[in-house]
C-alpha cells in the first residue's frame, strides 16, 4: 500500500528576529528533505512570530496570499515535490489581520484557512475567520487544516472527519503552562483523543522559543487513528518528526465487528 | 471550600460467579467506606456481569428498578451517607433488557439512565436507550451519568457540560485490547481530553476480570477539569480510588483572560 510520509518542522520562532526565524525554517526543511517527505508542515505564524504587541504591529507584519511566506511555501513545494502546510499572518481589508494557514501543492495554493477560534490575546489582535475548516483534496488524500486552539474543539475535528478528512493538520503555537510531572500536556491528549474518536490521523506542528518572554511547549505530535502517538510528542526542543501514514487506514471507520467511528454518533441526543 | 470525596470501586466481576462478584463489591465498599466518601461508584453491570451468551440469558439476569441491585444501592446510600452510582441489567417490557445505571441518594433513586451507544456484541443483546444522558441535582452538586462507550463521544460529554454537569460519571467495562507499550489506553485519553474540553471532572469506574475468556483494562480514572488524572488510572487490578473534588472548579469555565471552555464553541461552523 502507498504510504504518505509527513515531516513536522518544529523550530524556534522569534518575532524580534525574522531573519533568524527564516534561517531556522530553512534548516528544518533541509533536515526534513533528507527523507523525501510527501507533506511538510510548519507552525502557526511560522515566519512572522506570534507575540505581537498590538494590532498595528500585527498589521505591519501581515502579508497578502501572494506575499513572501506563501510564495516560499510554493517554492518549497516545487523544490521538494511536497505538499506544504504552514501558518502566516494574513493581511485583511479591515483593521485586523487574520491568523491563517495555507495548503500548497505543486506551486499552487489549494486553500487558505483563517483561524476561527482565537486564543487569549489573539482576540485583541486578529479578526476571526468565519468559514469552517477546509478538507483539501491533495495528491496523497484528503487533508484538513485548522490552527492551534481550533483543534481543541472536538466538534471541529469531527466536522472535517465527517467530510472525509484522513489527516487533520494543525499548525500551532502552544504557550507553556503548568503540566503535572510525568504528564503530557492536555493539548497533546486532545490531539490523541480526537484522532481515536474520528479514526483519523492528527498532526500538530508546534514551535519553540522563547519569544518576548513567552515560553512554548514544543510538543509537536502525530497520532495514529487509534489515538496513539507515532511521532513525538517532541520535547520542547527544535525537532523534525518524520513518519509514514497509511491514509487508507483513516478511510475505514470500523472499530469493532459492530461499531463504526463517526457512524455510531447519535446527534439526536446531544 | 467544601470538597466532595469520591470513591471508585474497581473489582472483579464474573458472570458465572454472582456470589463472588457480590462479595467483591462489598469488600470494595468496605474499603471505600474507611475514607467516608460522598460518592461511591460501581462499574457497568456491576452485579450481573457483562459477557452474556445471548438475549435470553441477559433477560434472565435482568432486574426491575426495584430489584435487588438498585435496592442494594439504596441500602448502601443510607448506610454510608453517600450518593451511589452503578450499572445494572434492567428488565424491559420488550425482548431485550437495557444496560442501565442508577444514581441513588439517601435511599431514593434520583435517576435511571439507559445506555444509548452500545459497544460491539451489546448490539446483539441489549436495547439501546433513547434519552439523553441525565444531569442530576444531588446534595454535592450536579452529576451526569453515562455508561462506558457513551463517554467516548465528545458530543455526549459536551451536552451534559452545557447542562451544568460538574462531574461526569461513567460506570464502565473496558475490554482489553492492544495498547502500545508505555501508553495509556485511548479510553483513558478520551476521559482526560473531554474533562479538559468541558472544564468538568470525569470519572470512569472500570472493572477487572477475567470473564468467559475476556480480559479487561481495569483502568479506572478520575480526571481534573484540566484533563489530568488525579486518581488512577488503575493498573488492571482490584482497586479503590479515593480523591477529593472541588466542584466549584468545574462551574467556572474560565481558561484564560479571554477564553471560556464550552462558551468558545462556534456551533455555526461544525
Coordinates of C-alpha atoms in Angstrom, one line a residue:
Chain A
X1 CA 0.0 0.0 0.0
X2 CA 1.2 3.5 -0.7
X3 CA 2.4 5.3 2.4
X4 CA 2.4 9.1 2.9
X5 CA 5.5 10.5 4.5
X6 CA 4.9 13.6 6.6
X7 CA 7.5 15.8 8.1
X8 CA 6.8 18.1 11.0
X9 CA 9.1 21.1 11.3
X10 CA 9.3 22.4 14.9
X11 CA 11.8 25.2 15.1
X12 CA 12.5 28.4 17.1
X13 CA 10.4 31.4 16.1
X14 CA 11.2 34.9 17.3
X15 CA 9.2 37.9 16.3
X16 CA 12.2 40.1 17.0
X17 CA 14.5 38.1 14.7
X18 CA 12.7 37.5 11.4
X19 CA 16.0 36.6 9.6
X20 CA 16.9 34.1 12.3
X21 CA 13.4 32.6 12.2
X22 CA 13.6 32.1 8.5
X23 CA 17.1 30.5 8.9
X24 CA 15.6 28.1 11.4
X25 CA 12.7 27.3 9.0
X26 CA 15.2 26.6 6.2
X27 CA 17.4 24.4 8.4
X28 CA 14.3 22.5 9.4
X29 CA 13.2 21.9 5.8
X30 CA 16.7 20.8 4.8
X31 CA 16.6 18.2 7.6
X32 CA 13.1 17.1 6.6
X33 CA 14.1 16.9 2.9
X34 CA 16.6 14.2 3.6
X35 CA 13.7 11.7 4.0
X36 CA 11.8 12.9 0.9
X37 CA 8.5 13.7 2.6
X38 CA 5.2 14.0 0.8
X39 CA 3.9 16.6 3.2
X40 CA 5.9 19.2 5.1
X41 CA 4.3 21.1 7.9
X42 CA 5.3 24.4 9.6
X43 CA 3.9 26.0 12.7
X44 CA 1.3 28.7 13.1
X45 CA 2.5 32.2 12.1
X46 CA 5.7 30.4 11.0
X47 CA 7.6 33.4 9.7
X48 CA 6.1 36.4 11.5
X49 CA 6.2 35.2 15.0
X50 CA 3.3 35.2 17.4
X51 CA 3.7 37.6 20.3
X52 CA 2.5 40.9 18.7
X53 CA 2.4 44.0 20.9
X54 CA -0.7 45.3 19.2
X55 CA -2.9 45.5 16.1
X56 CA -0.7 47.9 14.2
X57 CA 2.4 45.7 14.7
X58 CA 0.5 42.7 13.5
X59 CA -0.9 44.5 10.5
X60 CA 2.6 45.7 9.6
X61 CA 3.8 42.2 9.6
X62 CA 0.8 40.8 7.7
X63 CA 1.1 39.6 4.1
X64 CA -1.3 39.0 1.2
X65 CA -1.7 35.5 0.0
X66 CA 0.7 36.4 -2.8
X67 CA 3.2 37.7 -0.3
X68 CA 6.6 36.2 0.6
X69 CA 5.6 33.5 3.1
X70 CA 3.1 31.7 0.8
X71 CA 5.5 32.4 -2.1
X72 CA 8.1 30.5 -0.1
X73 CA 5.6 27.6 0.5
X74 CA 5.1 27.5 -3.3
X75 CA 8.8 27.3 -4.0
X76 CA 9.4 24.7 -1.4
X77 CA 6.5 22.6 -2.7
X78 CA 8.1 22.6 -6.2
X79 CA 11.6 22.1 -4.9
X80 CA 10.8 19.2 -2.7
X81 CA 7.8 17.8 -4.6
X82 CA 5.8 18.0 -1.4
X83 CA 2.6 19.4 -0.1
X84 CA 3.4 22.3 2.2
X85 CA 1.1 23.4 5.1
X86 CA 2.0 26.4 7.3
X87 CA 0.7 29.4 9.1
X88 CA 1.1 33.1 8.2
X89 CA -0.2 36.5 9.3
X90 CA -2.7 37.3 6.5
X91 CA -3.4 40.9 5.6
X92 CA -7.1 41.8 5.5
X93 CA -9.2 44.7 4.2
X94 CA -10.1 45.6 7.8
X95 CA -8.2 46.9 10.7
X96 CA -7.1 43.5 11.9
X97 CA -5.2 40.7 10.1
X98 CA -6.2 37.0 10.1
X99 CA -4.2 34.2 11.7
X100 CA -4.2 32.0 8.6
X101 CA -2.8 28.8 7.2
X102 CA -2.2 27.8 3.6
X103 CA -2.0 24.4 1.9
X104 CA 0.2 24.4 -1.2
X105 CA 0.9 21.7 -3.7
X106 CA 2.9 21.8 -6.9
X107 CA 3.4 25.5 -6.7
X108 CA -0.3 26.1 -6.3
X109 CA -2.3 27.4 -3.3
X110 CA -5.0 24.8 -2.7
X111 CA -6.6 26.6 0.2
X112 CA -6.2 29.4 2.7
X113 CA -8.0 28.9 6.1
X114 CA -8.5 31.7 8.6
X115 CA -8.4 30.6 12.3
X116 CA -11.9 30.7 13.8
X117 CA -11.2 30.1 17.5
X118 CA -8.8 32.7 18.8
X119 CA -6.7 32.1 21.9
X120 CA -6.4 34.7 24.7
X121 CA -4.7 37.9 23.4
X122 CA -5.2 36.8 19.8
X123 CA -8.7 38.2 20.4
X124 CA -7.2 41.6 20.9
X125 CA -5.1 41.4 17.7
X126 CA -6.7 39.2 15.0
X127 CA -10.0 39.0 13.2
X128 CA -11.6 35.6 13.5
X129 CA -12.4 33.7 10.3
X130 CA -16.0 32.7 9.7
X131 CA -15.6 29.7 7.4
X132 CA -15.5 26.0 8.5
X133 CA -12.1 24.3 8.4
X134 CA -11.5 23.0 4.9
X135 CA -10.9 19.5 3.7
X136 CA -8.5 19.6 0.8
X137 CA -8.1 17.1 -2.0
X138 CA -4.4 16.6 -2.5
X139 CA -2.4 14.0 -4.4
X140 CA -2.0 11.9 -1.3
X141 CA -5.5 12.1 0.0
X142 CA -7.9 14.4 2.0
X143 CA -6.1 16.7 4.3
X144 CA -8.0 19.1 6.7
X145 CA -6.4 22.2 8.1
X146 CA -7.1 24.1 11.3
X147 CA -5.0 26.2 13.6
X148 CA -3.9 25.5 17.2
X149 CA -6.9 26.3 19.5
X150 CA -9.3 25.3 16.7
X151 CA -8.1 21.7 17.1
X152 CA -9.1 21.7 20.7
X153 CA -12.8 21.6 19.8
X154 CA -13.9 18.1 19.2
X155 CA -16.8 19.2 17.0
X156 CA -14.2 21.0 14.7
X157 CA -12.2 17.8 14.2
X158 CA -15.4 15.8 14.0
X159 CA -16.8 18.1 11.3
X160 CA -13.8 17.5 9.0
X161 CA -13.8 13.8 9.7
X162 CA -17.4 13.6 8.5
X163 CA -16.3 15.4 5.4
X164 CA -13.8 12.7 4.7
X165 CA -10.6 14.1 6.1
X166 CA -7.9 11.4 6.6
X167 CA -5.3 13.6 8.1
X168 CA -6.0 16.7 10.3
X169 CA -3.1 19.1 10.3
X170 CA -2.9 21.9 12.9
X171 CA -0.1 24.4 12.7
X172 CA 0.2 25.6 16.3
X173 CA 1.9 27.7 18.9
X174 CA 1.3 26.1 22.3
X175 CA 2.2 28.5 25.1
X176 CA 3.9 26.9 28.1
X177 CA 1.7 26.3 31.1
X178 CA 1.7 24.2 34.2
X179 CA 1.8 20.5 33.3
X180 CA 1.9 18.0 36.2
X181 CA 5.2 16.0 36.3
X182 CA 5.1 12.9 34.1
X183 CA 2.0 14.1 32.2
X184 CA 1.7 15.1 28.6
X185 CA 0.1 18.5 28.0
X186 CA -3.6 18.4 27.7
X187 CA -3.2 19.7 24.1
X188 CA -1.4 16.5 23.2
X189 CA -4.0 14.5 25.0
X190 CA -6.7 16.2 22.9
X191 CA -4.9 15.5 19.6
X192 CA -4.7 11.8 20.7
X193 CA -8.3 11.6 21.7
X194 CA -9.8 13.3 18.6
X195 CA -7.7 11.0 16.4
X196 CA -9.3 8.0 18.1
X197 CA -12.8 9.4 18.2
X198 CA -12.8 10.1 14.5
X199 CA -10.4 7.3 13.3
X200 CA -8.2 9.9 11.5
X201 CA -4.6 10.9 11.8
X202 CA -3.9 14.1 13.6
X203 CA -0.8 16.1 13.3
X204 CA 0.2 19.2 15.3
X205 CA 3.3 21.2 14.3
X206 CA 4.3 23.2 17.4
X207 CA 7.2 25.7 17.8
X208 CA 9.8 26.5 20.4
X209 CA 11.0 29.9 21.7
X210 CA 11.3 31.9 23.8
X211 CA 9.7 35.0 22.3
X212 CA 9.2 38.2 24.2
X213 CA 9.2 36.4 27.5
X214 CA 6.8 33.7 26.4
X215 CA 7.9 30.0 26.5
X216 CA 6.3 27.2 24.4
X217 CA 5.5 23.6 25.0
X218 CA 7.2 22.4 21.8
X219 CA 5.3 19.2 21.8
X220 CA 4.6 18.5 18.1
X221 CA 2.9 15.2 17.6
X222 CA 1.5 12.8 15.0
X223 CA -1.2 10.4 16.3
X224 CA -2.5 7.3 14.5
X225 CA -6.2 6.6 14.0
X226 CA -6.3 4.7 17.3
X227 CA -5.1 7.8 19.2
X228 CA -1.5 6.8 19.9
X229 CA 1.5 9.0 19.1
X230 CA 3.5 7.6 16.2
X231 CA 5.9 10.5 16.1
X232 CA 6.6 12.8 19.1
X233 CA 5.4 14.3 21.2
X234 CA 8.6 16.4 20.8
X235 CA 10.3 17.5 24.0
X236 CA 10.4 21.3 23.8
X237 CA 13.5 21.5 21.5
X238 CA 13.8 22.0 17.8
X239 CA 12.9 18.8 16.0
X240 CA 11.8 17.3 12.7
X241 CA 9.4 14.5 13.2
X242 CA 9.1 12.2 10.2
X243 CA 6.6 9.3 9.9
X244 CA 4.8 7.3 7.3
X245 CA 1.0 7.2 7.3
X246 CA -1.3 4.8 5.6
X247 CA -4.2 7.1 4.6
X248 CA -6.4 4.1 3.8
X249 CA -6.4 3.3 7.5
X250 CA -8.3 6.5 8.1
X251 CA -10.9 5.8 5.5
X252 CA -12.1 2.7 7.2
X253 CA -14.1 3.6 10.3
X254 CA -14.6 0.0 11.5
X255 CA -13.6 -0.2 15.2
X256 CA -15.2 -3.5 16.2
X257 CA -17.4 -6.2 14.5
X258 CA -20.4 -4.0 15.2
X259 CA -19.1 -0.4 15.6
X260 CA -18.1 2.4 13.3
X261 CA -16.3 5.5 14.4
X262 CA -18.2 8.6 13.4
X263 CA -21.2 6.5 12.3
X264 CA -22.1 5.4 15.8
X265 CA -22.8 9.0 16.8
X266 CA -26.4 9.8 17.8
X267 CA -26.8 13.5 17.1
X268 CA -30.4 13.4 18.2
X269 CA -29.1 13.0 21.8
X270 CA -26.6 15.8 22.0
Chain B
X1 CA -14.3 25.4 50.3
X2 CA -16.3 22.2 50.6
X3 CA -14.8 19.2 48.9
X4 CA -16.6 16.2 47.5
X5 CA -14.9 12.9 48.2
X6 CA -15.5 10.3 45.5
X7 CA -14.6 6.6 45.8
X8 CA -14.3 4.5 42.7
X9 CA -14.8 0.7 43.3
X10 CA -13.0 -1.3 40.7
X11 CA -13.4 -5.0 41.5
X12 CA -13.5 -8.4 39.7
X13 CA -16.8 -9.3 38.1
X14 CA -17.7 -12.8 36.9
X15 CA -21.0 -13.6 35.2
X16 CA -20.5 -17.2 36.2
X17 CA -20.0 -16.4 39.9
X18 CA -22.7 -13.9 41.1
X19 CA -22.0 -14.6 44.8
X20 CA -18.3 -14.0 44.4
X21 CA -19.0 -10.8 42.4
X22 CA -21.2 -9.5 45.2
X23 CA -18.5 -10.4 47.7
X24 CA -16.0 -8.4 45.7
X25 CA -18.5 -5.4 45.6
X26 CA -18.9 -5.5 49.3
X27 CA -15.2 -5.8 50.0
X28 CA -14.7 -2.8 47.8
X29 CA -17.4 -0.7 49.5
X30 CA -15.9 -1.6 52.9
X31 CA -12.5 -0.3 51.8
X32 CA -14.1 2.8 50.3
X33 CA -16.1 3.5 53.5
X34 CA -13.0 3.9 55.5
X35 CA -12.5 7.3 54.0
X36 CA -16.1 8.4 54.3
X37 CA -16.8 9.2 50.7
X38 CA -19.7 11.4 49.5
X39 CA -20.0 9.5 46.2
X40 CA -19.4 5.8 45.7
X41 CA -19.2 4.5 42.1
X42 CA -19.5 0.9 40.8
X43 CA -18.8 -0.4 37.3
X44 CA -21.3 -1.0 34.5
X45 CA -23.4 -4.2 35.0
X46 CA -21.8 -4.3 38.4
X47 CA -23.7 -7.3 39.8
X48 CA -24.8 -9.3 36.7
X49 CA -21.5 -9.4 34.8
X50 CA -21.1 -8.4 31.2
X51 CA -20.4 -11.3 28.9
X52 CA -23.9 -12.7 28.2
X53 CA -24.2 -15.6 25.8
X54 CA -27.4 -14.4 24.3
X55 CA -30.6 -12.4 24.9
X56 CA -32.4 -15.0 26.9
X57 CA -29.5 -15.2 29.4
X58 CA -29.4 -11.4 29.7
X59 CA -33.1 -11.2 30.1
X60 CA -33.0 -13.9 32.8
X61 CA -30.4 -11.9 34.8
X62 CA -32.2 -8.6 34.3
X63 CA -33.9 -6.8 37.2
X64 CA -36.6 -4.1 37.6
X65 CA -35.5 -0.8 39.1
X66 CA -37.0 -2.1 42.4
X67 CA -34.9 -5.3 42.1
X68 CA -32.0 -6.4 44.3
X69 CA -29.2 -4.4 42.7
X70 CA -30.8 -1.0 43.0
X71 CA -32.2 -2.0 46.3
X72 CA -28.6 -2.6 47.4
X73 CA -27.6 0.8 46.1
X74 CA -30.4 2.3 48.2
X75 CA -29.2 0.5 51.4
X76 CA -25.6 1.4 50.8
X77 CA -26.5 5.1 50.2
X78 CA -28.3 5.1 53.6
X79 CA -25.6 3.1 55.4
X80 CA -22.7 5.2 54.2
X81 CA -24.5 8.6 53.8
X82 CA -23.2 8.6 50.2
X83 CA -24.5 9.0 46.7
X84 CA -24.2 5.7 44.9
X85 CA -23.8 5.3 41.1
X86 CA -23.6 1.9 39.4
X87 CA -24.7 -0.1 36.5
X88 CA -27.3 -2.9 36.3
X89 CA -29.1 -5.1 33.8
X90 CA -32.5 -3.5 33.6
X91 CA -35.6 -5.6 32.7
X92 CA -37.7 -4.2 29.9
X93 CA -41.1 -4.8 28.5
X94 CA -39.6 -5.9 25.2
X95 CA -37.4 -8.8 24.3
X96 CA -34.2 -7.2 25.2
X97 CA -33.0 -5.7 28.5
X98 CA -31.3 -2.3 28.9
X99 CA -27.8 -1.7 30.0
X100 CA -28.6 0.9 32.7
X101 CA -27.2 2.9 35.5
X102 CA -28.9 4.3 38.6
X103 CA -28.0 7.3 40.8
X104 CA -29.2 6.9 44.3
X105 CA -29.1 9.2 47.3
X106 CA -30.5 8.9 50.8
X107 CA -32.3 5.7 49.9
X108 CA -34.0 7.3 46.9
X109 CA -33.5 6.6 43.2
X110 CA -32.7 10.0 41.6
X111 CA -32.4 8.7 38.0
X112 CA -32.1 5.7 35.9
X113 CA -30.2 6.1 32.6
X114 CA -30.3 3.6 29.8
X115 CA -27.1 3.3 27.7
X116 CA -27.6 4.8 24.3
X117 CA -24.3 3.9 22.5
X118 CA -23.9 0.1 22.6
X119 CA -20.5 -1.5 22.1
X120 CA -19.9 -4.5 19.8
X121 CA -21.9 -7.6 20.9
X122 CA -24.0 -5.4 23.2
X123 CA -25.9 -4.6 20.0
X124 CA -26.9 -8.2 19.8
X125 CA -28.1 -8.4 23.4
X126 CA -29.4 -5.1 24.7
X127 CA -32.0 -2.5 23.6
X128 CA -30.4 1.0 23.3
X129 CA -31.9 3.8 25.3
X130 CA -33.3 6.8 23.5
X131 CA -32.9 9.5 26.2
X132 CA -30.0 12.0 26.6
X133 CA -27.6 11.4 29.5
X134 CA -29.1 13.0 32.6
X135 CA -27.6 15.7 34.8
X136 CA -28.7 15.0 38.3
X137 CA -29.1 17.5 41.1
X138 CA -27.5 16.0 44.2
X139 CA -26.6 17.3 47.6
X140 CA -23.0 17.7 46.5
X141 CA -23.7 19.2 43.0
X142 CA -24.6 18.4 39.5
X143 CA -23.6 14.9 38.5
X144 CA -24.1 13.5 35.0
X145 CA -24.2 9.8 34.3
X146 CA -23.5 7.9 31.1
X147 CA -22.1 4.3 30.5
X148 CA -18.8 3.2 29.1
X149 CA -18.8 3.7 25.3
X150 CA -21.3 6.6 25.7
X151 CA -18.5 8.6 27.3
X152 CA -16.3 8.2 24.2
X153 CA -18.5 10.6 22.3
X154 CA -17.3 14.1 22.9
X155 CA -20.7 15.5 22.0
X156 CA -22.2 13.4 24.7
X157 CA -19.9 14.8 27.4
X158 CA -20.3 18.2 25.9
X159 CA -24.1 18.0 26.1
X160 CA -24.1 17.4 29.8
X161 CA -21.4 20.0 30.4
X162 CA -23.7 22.6 28.7
X163 CA -26.4 21.5 31.1
X164 CA -24.3 22.3 34.1
X165 CA -22.7 19.0 34.9
X166 CA -19.7 19.4 37.3
X167 CA -18.8 15.7 37.5
X168 CA -19.4 13.2 34.7
X169 CA -19.6 9.6 36.0
X170 CA -19.2 6.6 33.6
X171 CA -19.7 3.1 35.1
X172 CA -17.7 1.1 32.5
X173 CA -16.4 -2.3 31.4
X174 CA -13.4 -1.7 29.2
X175 CA -12.4 -4.9 27.3
X176 CA -8.7 -5.4 26.9
X177 CA -7.1 -4.6 23.6
X178 CA -3.7 -3.8 22.2
X179 CA -2.2 -0.8 23.9
X180 CA 1.3 0.3 22.8
X181 CA 3.9 -0.1 25.5
X182 CA 4.1 2.9 27.8
X183 CA 0.8 4.3 26.6
X184 CA -2.4 4.8 28.4
X185 CA -5.4 3.2 26.7
X186 CA -7.2 5.5 24.4
X187 CA -10.3 5.3 26.6
X188 CA -8.3 6.9 29.4
X189 CA -7.0 9.5 27.0
X190 CA -10.6 10.4 26.0
X191 CA -11.7 10.8 29.6
X192 CA -8.8 13.2 30.1
X193 CA -9.5 15.1 26.9
X194 CA -13.2 15.5 27.5
X195 CA -12.6 16.8 31.0
X196 CA -10.3 19.5 29.7
X197 CA -12.5 20.4 26.8
X198 CA -15.5 20.9 29.0
X199 CA -13.7 22.0 32.2
X200 CA -15.5 19.3 34.2
X201 CA -14.4 16.4 36.3
X202 CA -14.6 13.0 34.6
X203 CA -14.7 9.7 36.5
X204 CA -14.6 6.2 35.0
X205 CA -15.2 3.2 37.2
X206 CA -13.8 0.2 35.3
X207 CA -13.8 -3.5 36.4
X208 CA -11.3 -6.4 36.3
X209 CA -11.8 -10.0 35.3
X210 CA -11.4 -12.3 33.5
X211 CA -14.9 -13.3 32.5
X212 CA -15.7 -16.1 30.0
X213 CA -12.3 -15.6 28.4
X214 CA -12.5 -11.8 28.1
X215 CA -9.9 -9.7 29.9
X216 CA -10.4 -6.1 31.0
X217 CA -8.2 -3.0 31.1
X218 CA -9.0 -2.1 34.7
X219 CA -8.0 1.5 34.3
X220 CA -10.5 3.4 36.4
X221 CA -9.6 7.1 36.5
X222 CA -10.6 10.4 37.9
X223 CA -9.6 13.5 35.8
X224 CA -9.5 17.1 37.0
X225 CA -11.0 19.9 34.9
X226 CA -7.7 20.5 33.2
X227 CA -7.6 16.9 31.9
X228 CA -5.0 15.4 34.3
X229 CA -5.6 12.2 36.3
X230 CA -5.9 12.9 40.0
X231 CA -6.7 9.3 40.9
X232 CA -5.6 6.4 38.7
X233 CA -5.5 5.3 36.1
X234 CA -5.7 2.0 38.0
X235 CA -3.4 -0.8 36.8
X236 CA -5.6 -3.7 35.9
X237 CA -6.0 -4.9 39.5
X238 CA -8.8 -4.5 42.0
X239 CA -8.5 -1.0 43.4
X240 CA -10.5 1.6 45.3
X241 CA -9.5 5.1 44.1
X242 CA -10.5 7.9 46.5
X243 CA -10.0 11.6 45.8
X244 CA -11.5 15.0 46.8
X245 CA -13.0 17.2 44.2
X246 CA -13.8 20.9 44.4
X247 CA -17.0 21.0 42.4
X248 CA -16.8 24.8 42.2
X249 CA -13.7 24.5 40.0
X250 CA -16.0 22.9 37.4
X251 CA -18.5 25.7 37.5
X252 CA -16.1 28.3 36.4
X253 CA -15.3 27.9 32.7
X254 CA -12.5 30.5 32.6
X255 CA -9.4 29.0 30.9
X256 CA -7.6 32.3 30.0
X257 CA -8.1 36.0 30.4
X258 CA -10.1 35.9 27.2
X259 CA -11.3 32.3 26.9
X260 CA -14.2 30.2 28.3
X261 CA -14.4 26.4 27.9
X262 CA -17.7 25.5 26.4
X263 CA -18.5 29.2 25.6
X264 CA -15.8 29.5 23.0
X265 CA -17.6 26.9 20.8
X266 CA -18.8 28.0 17.4
X267 CA -21.6 25.6 16.6
X268 CA -22.3 27.5 13.3
X269 CA -19.0 26.1 12.0
X270 CA -19.5 22.4 12.8

